[in-house]
Structure formats: C-alpha cells, structure tokens
Amino acid sequence: MSHTALTADQASARLHELTVIDVRTPGEYATGHLPDAHNIPLDHLDVALPTLREAAGRGDLLVVCASGARSAEACRRLAEEGIEAATLTGGTSTWTQLGHDVHRPAGTRAPWAMERQVRLAAGALVLTGLLAGRLRPKARWISAGVAGGLVFSALTDTCGMARVLARLPHNRPRAADLDATLAALRG
C-alpha cells in the first residue's frame, strides 16, 4: 500500500487487516478512536519510525487524525522513510459521521478535541485584543494577528495554534503510554 487514501467505508471493510495509527494528541484520542487504533501523536512520529517500519512489514498501515490533514502529513513523512501507509479520508470526523464504531477509554475524562481547543484559544485572544484595545489601541493587533493566523491556517490546511496547544501537558503522551503503544505494535 503506497501513500493512498481510504474512505471510511473502505477502511471499515478492511479494519481487521489494517494496523491503525492515530496521530492525534492523547486528549483527542481519548475522545474516541477507531477500534484497536494505536496512538502515536504526530510530533512523536520520528521516535516511532523503527516500530512503524516493522509493523508495515507485517501488514498495511492506516494513519488517521481528526480531518485527514495530519494523517496526510504523517503519510508523507513515512513515505520519505520508505514506509508505506494510507490515510483515512475525512479522518475520525467522517468516520463517526458515517456511524462507524468508535472506542473510548473507560473511566477517563477526555479533554476537548483539538479543534475545540483552537476555537477557545483563538476566540479568547481575539476578545482579549478587542477589550484591551479599548485602553491601549495597539492591543488590537492581537486580534489582527489571530485573524491573519486563521486565514493562513485555512489557506494552507495547517494550524500553528494547534501545534502550540498540542504541547500542553494534557495533550502530550506520557512516556509510559507511548512506550506501551510501541511495545504493542512490536508484539
């Protein structure tokens, strides 16, 4: 399987033969993931390359995220390392919209999805810029900067704010969790 894309229905039909890698943050993963998906956040992909190479040698990899943008980036990076993988078209958002099964860890309180965290942060920064701008007009540049970042994000299908928020403690994998994920992929 080269860097291709599978629809949710195609992936569902082949789920039993795919190794699913979810590149979202641990917080997003906890909100619901494909059955038997392994969480390796995108910013930890390099650490997992040897294990992913082994897993790809045993069968096809399917890389997923919320919308398909991060998984496409992960597939590109994997392809640069000679590891073939497919991405899930539309990500877990489309997967759940079509009614496919989603697993959630029992007994855990899931943080907000990254998109919701970005909306909160962007909205709070815009509001702060506007309110502070009443006292100090230059503070309105905060709002202008966020607006420019949102436009850039839409045009490039990337999100710098999500990358910053992904570094917050509740969005980062604990070393033990990542080690357990890699061990499960190996064995």
GROMACS .gro file of C-alpha atoms in nm:
model
  187
    1MET     CA    1   0.000   0.000   0.000
    2SER     CA    2   0.157   0.332  -0.100
    3HIS     CA    3   0.057   0.676   0.024
    4THR     CA    4  -0.308   0.637  -0.070
    5ALA     CA    5  -0.635   0.734   0.086
    6LEU     CA    6  -0.912   0.505   0.204
    7THR     CA    7  -1.268   0.618   0.258
    8ALA     CA    8  -1.429   0.538   0.591
    9ASP     CA    9  -1.631   0.257   0.432
   10GLN     CA   10  -1.323   0.107   0.264
   11ALA     CA   11  -1.127   0.126   0.589
   12SER     CA   12  -1.414  -0.026   0.787
   13ALA     CA   13  -1.431  -0.322   0.550
   14ARG     CA   14  -1.055  -0.382   0.588
   15LEU     CA   15  -1.016  -0.284   0.954
   16HIS     CA   16  -0.936  -0.642   1.059
   17GLU     CA   17  -0.629  -0.645   0.832
   18LEU     CA   18  -0.501  -0.291   0.895
   19THR     CA   19  -0.274  -0.158   1.167
   20VAL     CA   20  -0.433   0.174   1.259
   21ILE     CA   21  -0.209   0.458   1.379
   22ASP     CA   22  -0.387   0.761   1.526
   23VAL     CA   23  -0.161   1.068   1.509
   24ARG     CA   24  -0.384   1.298   1.713
   25THR     CA   25  -0.291   1.416   2.060
   26PRO     CA   26  -0.366   1.182   2.351
   27GLY     CA   27  -0.650   1.413   2.453
   28GLU     CA   28  -0.811   1.390   2.112
   29TYR     CA   29  -0.751   1.015   2.100
   30ALA     CA   30  -0.932   0.979   2.434
   31THR     CA   31  -1.243   1.147   2.291
   32GLY     CA   32  -1.287   0.845   2.063
   33HIS     CA   33  -1.076   0.648   1.817
   34LEU     CA   34  -1.107   0.371   1.562
   35PRO     CA   35  -1.116   0.022   1.715
   36ASP     CA   36  -0.769  -0.110   1.802
   37ALA     CA   37  -0.602   0.216   1.693
   38HIS     CA   38  -0.257   0.290   1.835
   39ASN     CA   39  -0.194   0.648   1.947
   40ILE     CA   40   0.134   0.793   1.822
   41PRO     CA   41   0.100   1.173   1.816
   42LEU     CA   42   0.238   1.338   1.503
   43ASP     CA   43   0.511   1.517   1.697
   44HIS     CA   44   0.637   1.176   1.822
   45LEU     CA   45   0.635   1.006   1.483
   46ASP     CA   46   1.014   1.015   1.445
   47VAL     CA   47   1.062   0.819   1.768
   48ALA     CA   48   0.823   0.552   1.641
   49LEU     CA   49   0.976   0.509   1.292
   50PRO     CA   50   1.159   0.180   1.362
   51THR     CA   51   0.848   0.027   1.515
   52LEU     CA   52   0.626   0.157   1.235
   53ARG     CA   53   0.867   0.012   0.979
   54GLU     CA   54   0.832  -0.329   1.150
   55ALA     CA   55   0.453  -0.301   1.162
   56ALA     CA   56   0.437  -0.202   0.794
   57GLY     CA   57   0.643  -0.512   0.713
   58ARG     CA   58   0.372  -0.729   0.869
   59GLY     CA   59   0.074  -0.560   0.702
   60ASP     CA   60  -0.083  -0.239   0.577
   61LEU     CA   61  -0.081   0.078   0.788
   62LEU     CA   62  -0.373   0.319   0.808
   63VAL     CA   63  -0.292   0.659   0.956
   64VAL     CA   64  -0.579   0.863   1.098
   65CYS     CA   65  -0.639   1.203   1.258
   66ALA     CA   66  -0.943   1.425   1.305
   67SER     CA   67  -0.980   1.555   0.948
   68GLY     CA   68  -0.712   1.388   0.738
   69ALA     CA   69  -0.461   1.677   0.729
   70ARG     CA   70  -0.222   1.550   0.998
   71SER     CA   71  -0.251   1.191   0.878
   72ALA     CA   72  -0.161   1.303   0.524
   73GLU     CA   73   0.145   1.479   0.667
   74ALA     CA   74   0.234   1.165   0.863
   75CYS     CA   75   0.199   0.951   0.549
   76ARG     CA   76   0.426   1.190   0.361
   77ARG     CA   77   0.688   1.169   0.636
   78LEU     CA   78   0.659   0.791   0.649
   79ALA     CA   79   0.696   0.769   0.269
   80GLU     CA   80   1.017   0.973   0.294
   81GLU     CA   81   1.144   0.695   0.524
   82GLY     CA   82   1.032   0.421   0.285
   83ILE     CA   83   0.730   0.322   0.494
   84GLU     CA   84   0.407   0.277   0.302
   85ALA     CA   85   0.082   0.390   0.462
   86ALA     CA   86  -0.265   0.509   0.372
   87THR     CA   87  -0.462   0.793   0.524
   88LEU     CA   88  -0.829   0.793   0.622
   89THR     CA   89  -1.020   1.038   0.403
   90GLY     CA   90  -1.202   1.286   0.626
   91GLY     CA   91  -1.044   1.141   0.940
   92THR     CA   92  -1.227   1.035   1.250
   93SER     CA   93  -1.481   1.314   1.194
   94THR     CA   94  -1.610   1.147   0.877
   95TRP     CA   95  -1.571   0.803   1.035
   96THR     CA   96  -1.809   0.894   1.320
   97GLN     CA   97  -2.048   1.090   1.096
   98LEU     CA   98  -2.098   0.774   0.892
   99GLY     CA   99  -2.182   0.580   1.208
  100HIS     CA  100  -1.873   0.360   1.229
  101ASP     CA  101  -1.771   0.222   1.568
  102VAL     CA  102  -1.555   0.442   1.794
  103HIS     CA  103  -1.381   0.328   2.111
  104ARG     CA  104  -1.335   0.547   2.417
  105PRO     CA  105  -1.117   0.455   2.716
  106ALA     CA  106  -1.335   0.360   3.012
  107GLY     CA  107  -1.315   0.573   3.324
  108THR     CA  108  -1.122   0.861   3.170
  109ARG     CA  109  -1.235   1.216   3.131
  110ALA     CA  110  -1.141   1.318   2.780
  111PRO     CA  111  -1.004   1.665   2.716
  112TRP     CA  112  -1.162   1.872   2.445
  113ALA     CA  113  -1.087   1.788   2.084
  114MET     CA  114  -0.807   1.999   1.934
  115GLU     CA  115  -1.045   2.190   1.706
  116ARG     CA  116  -1.247   2.297   2.011
  117GLN     CA  117  -0.929   2.397   2.197
  118VAL     CA  118  -0.821   2.609   1.898
  119ARG     CA  119  -1.161   2.779   1.879
  120LEU     CA  120  -1.145   2.862   2.252
  121ALA     CA  121  -0.788   2.994   2.233
  122ALA     CA  122  -0.850   3.196   1.917
  123GLY     CA  123  -1.174   3.341   2.049
  124ALA     CA  124  -1.017   3.429   2.385
  125LEU     CA  125  -0.723   3.601   2.215
  126VAL     CA  126  -0.949   3.800   1.980
  127LEU     CA  127  -1.174   3.905   2.269
  128THR     CA  128  -0.871   3.997   2.481
  129GLY     CA  129  -0.729   4.206   2.198
  130LEU     CA  130  -1.055   4.389   2.146
  131LEU     CA  131  -1.117   4.455   2.516
  132ALA     CA  132  -0.758   4.558   2.587
  133GLY     CA  133  -0.774   4.773   2.273
  134ARG     CA  134  -1.025   4.997   2.447
  135LEU     CA  135  -0.749   5.102   2.689
  136ARG     CA  136  -0.448   5.056   2.463
  137PRO     CA  137  -0.535   5.071   2.092
  138LYS     CA  138  -0.220   4.880   1.991
  139ALA     CA  139  -0.358   4.572   2.173
  140ARG     CA  140  -0.599   4.528   1.882
  141TRP     CA  141  -0.303   4.388   1.689
  142ILE     CA  142  -0.355   4.072   1.895
  143SER     CA  143  -0.692   4.027   1.727
  144ALA     CA  144  -0.547   4.111   1.386
  145GLY     CA  145  -0.268   3.857   1.437
  146VAL     CA  146  -0.513   3.582   1.528
  147ALA     CA  147  -0.730   3.670   1.227
  148GLY     CA  148  -0.426   3.653   0.999
  149GLY     CA  149  -0.327   3.320   1.151
  150LEU     CA  150  -0.675   3.178   1.092
  151VAL     CA  151  -0.670   3.287   0.727
  152PHE     CA  152  -0.323   3.136   0.681
  153SER     CA  153  -0.443   2.819   0.852
  154ALA     CA  154  -0.736   2.786   0.615
  155LEU     CA  155  -0.527   2.853   0.304
  156THR     CA  156  -0.251   2.607   0.396
  157ASP     CA  157  -0.467   2.349   0.579
  158THR     CA  158  -0.225   2.369   0.872
  159CYS     CA  159  -0.272   2.510   1.219
  160GLY     CA  160   0.010   2.670   1.413
  161MET     CA  161  -0.213   2.724   1.715
  162ALA     CA  162  -0.297   2.352   1.725
  163ARG     CA  163   0.075   2.274   1.720
  164VAL     CA  164   0.129   2.506   2.016
  165LEU     CA  165  -0.171   2.367   2.206
  166ALA     CA  166  -0.053   2.012   2.138
  167ARG     CA  167   0.246   2.087   2.360
  168LEU     CA  168   0.028   2.147   2.667
  169PRO     CA  169   0.058   1.873   2.930
  170HIS     CA  170  -0.296   1.738   2.885
  171ASN     CA  171  -0.233   1.694   2.511
  172ARG     CA  172   0.104   1.518   2.538
  173PRO     CA  173   0.152   1.145   2.577
  174ARG     CA  174   0.311   1.022   2.894
  175ALA     CA  175   0.635   0.839   2.819
  176ALA     CA  176   0.487   0.520   2.964
  177ASP     CA  177   0.184   0.543   2.734
  178LEU     CA  178   0.398   0.591   2.424
  179ASP     CA  179   0.630   0.307   2.531
  180ALA     CA  180   0.328   0.078   2.584
  181THR     CA  181   0.191   0.172   2.241
  182LEU     CA  182   0.523   0.095   2.072
  183ALA     CA  183   0.551  -0.235   2.261
  184ALA     CA  184   0.200  -0.333   2.150
  185LEU     CA  185   0.289  -0.255   1.789
  186ARG     CA  186   0.603  -0.468   1.811
  187GLY     CA  187   0.433  -0.771   1.958
   0.00000   0.00000   0.00000
